[in-house]
Coordinates of C-alpha atoms in Angstrom, one line a residue:
M283 CA 53.6 -12.6 -8.1
D284 CA 55.1 -16.6 -8.9
V285 CA 58.2 -17.7 -10.9
I286 CA 58.2 -21.7 -12.9
A287 CA 61.7 -21.9 -13.6
G288 CA 63.3 -24.3 -15.7
T289 CA 66.6 -25.4 -17.1
H290 CA 66.6 -22.4 -19.4
G291 CA 64.6 -20.2 -18.6
A292 CA 61.7 -19.0 -16.7
V293 CA 57.5 -18.1 -16.6
L294 CA 56.9 -15.8 -14.8
F295 CA 53.2 -14.9 -13.6
A296 CA 51.4 -11.0 -11.5
I297 CA 48.3 -11.6 -11.3
D298 CA 46.2 -8.5 -10.5
L299 CA 44.6 -8.4 -7.2
D300 CA 42.8 -4.7 -7.8
Y301 CA 39.5 -5.7 -9.1
E302 CA 36.0 -6.0 -7.9
P303 CA 33.2 -8.0 -7.9
D304 CA 30.1 -7.2 -10.5
G305 CA 27.6 -9.0 -8.5
K306 CA 24.8 -8.0 -10.9
E307 CA 26.8 -9.4 -13.9
R308 CA 28.7 -11.9 -12.0
V309 CA 31.9 -10.8 -13.0
F310 CA 35.4 -9.2 -12.0
K311 CA 35.6 -6.0 -13.3
F312 CA 39.5 -5.1 -13.5
G313 CA 40.7 -1.7 -14.3
T314 CA 43.0 -0.3 -16.8
P315 CA 46.3 -1.4 -17.4
R316 CA 48.4 0.8 -15.9
E317 CA 52.0 1.1 -15.8
S318 CA 54.0 -1.5 -13.5
N319 CA 57.0 -2.6 -12.3
F320 CA 57.8 -6.5 -11.1
R321 CA 60.5 -7.6 -8.8
L322 CA 60.7 -11.4 -9.1
R323 CA 63.7 -14.0 -8.3
I324 CA 64.7 -16.5 -10.4
P325 CA 67.2 -18.8 -9.7
A326 CA 71.1 -18.6 -9.8
Y327 CA 71.6 -20.9 -12.7
L328 CA 70.0 -18.5 -14.7
D329 CA 72.8 -15.9 -15.3
S330 CA 72.2 -14.5 -18.9
I331 CA 68.6 -13.8 -19.9
D332 CA 69.0 -13.0 -23.7
E333 CA 65.0 -12.0 -24.2
V334 CA 62.1 -11.4 -21.9
F335 CA 58.5 -11.0 -23.5
R336 CA 55.1 -11.4 -22.3
V337 CA 52.1 -13.7 -23.7
D338 CA 49.1 -12.7 -23.9
A339 CA 45.5 -13.9 -25.2
D340 CA 45.8 -11.3 -28.4
G341 CA 50.2 -12.7 -29.0
L342 CA 53.5 -11.9 -27.6
R343 CA 54.2 -8.5 -26.1
D344 CA 57.8 -6.7 -25.7
V345 CA 58.9 -5.6 -22.5
E346 CA 61.7 -3.3 -20.6
A347 CA 62.9 -6.3 -18.4
T348 CA 66.8 -6.0 -16.8
L349 CA 68.5 -8.4 -14.8
N350 CA 70.6 -7.8 -12.0
E351 CA 71.8 -10.4 -9.6
G352 CA 69.1 -12.7 -10.0
T353 CA 66.4 -10.9 -10.1
I354 CA 63.9 -9.7 -13.1
T355 CA 62.7 -6.5 -13.0
I356 CA 60.1 -5.8 -15.3
R357 CA 58.2 -2.8 -17.0
D358 CA 55.3 -3.1 -19.1
Q359 CA 51.8 -1.9 -19.1
A360 CA 49.5 -4.2 -17.1
S361 CA 46.4 -4.9 -15.4
R362 CA 44.5 -8.5 -14.8
V363 CA 47.2 -11.4 -15.6
A364 CA 50.5 -10.9 -16.7
I365 CA 52.0 -13.3 -17.7
Y366 CA 56.0 -13.2 -19.3
V367 CA 58.6 -15.7 -20.9
A368 CA 62.4 -15.2 -19.8
S369 CA 64.2 -16.8 -22.0
E370 CA 68.3 -18.4 -22.3
K371 CA 67.9 -19.0 -25.5
P372 CA 67.4 -16.1 -28.6
A373 CA 64.6 -18.0 -30.6
E374 CA 62.8 -19.0 -28.0
R375 CA 59.9 -15.6 -28.8
A376 CA 60.0 -17.3 -32.0
R377 CA 59.4 -20.7 -31.3
I378 CA 56.7 -19.9 -29.4
A379 CA 55.2 -17.6 -31.6
A380 CA 55.2 -20.0 -34.1
R381 CA 53.9 -22.9 -32.7
R382 CA 51.3 -20.4 -31.3
Q383 CA 50.0 -19.3 -35.0
A384 CA 50.3 -23.2 -36.0
L385 CA 47.6 -24.0 -33.1
M386 CA 45.4 -20.8 -34.0
T387 CA 44.9 -22.1 -37.6
D388 CA 44.4 -25.9 -36.4
E389 CA 41.3 -24.0 -33.9
N390 CA 40.0 -21.8 -36.5
A391 CA 39.9 -24.5 -38.7
L392 CA 37.6 -26.2 -36.8
D393 CA 35.2 -23.7 -37.6
F394 CA 33.2 -24.1 -33.5
D395 CA 32.4 -20.4 -32.2
P396 CA 30.3 -21.3 -29.6
A397 CA 30.2 -17.0 -28.7
H398 CA 29.2 -16.8 -32.4
Q399 CA 27.0 -19.3 -33.2
E400 CA 24.3 -21.1 -31.1
A401 CA 24.5 -24.5 -32.4
D402 CA 28.2 -24.8 -31.2
L403 CA 26.9 -23.1 -27.7
Q404 CA 24.5 -26.2 -27.7
V405 CA 27.3 -28.4 -28.0
L406 CA 29.0 -27.3 -25.0
R407 CA 25.8 -27.4 -22.6
Q408 CA 25.0 -30.6 -23.6
L409 CA 28.2 -31.7 -22.9
Q410 CA 27.4 -29.9 -19.1
E411 CA 24.8 -31.7 -18.8
L412 CA 26.0 -35.5 -19.6
S413 CA 29.3 -34.4 -17.1
T414 CA 26.5 -33.1 -14.2
N415 CA 24.9 -36.2 -14.7

């Protein structure tokens, strides 16, 4: 677990170490999300946190969090990597959600999908070859 703090908040990371390598598929296999309690120290100057939420690939999620004497305790269902934002600003979640949505709109407008379009996958493979030469 780690914390990166700024003047008006912090980003908190919790990395799940309960995984096993799968040599056949050449991936790491994680278990299902489980009840997790994270206790993270934050700088003393962040003495009033207005909102704490999780950020993941699917968006922003509510979490249960308490602040007590410089320690944030977060209760959540977690697996893999959990990234949380603790903000003193009450509108930070809305700002991040709007920015994320704008980026998703821009990404979708590109119509570049190497996971589902073979021509796009070939573009990535060509770029990979150029970078290794």
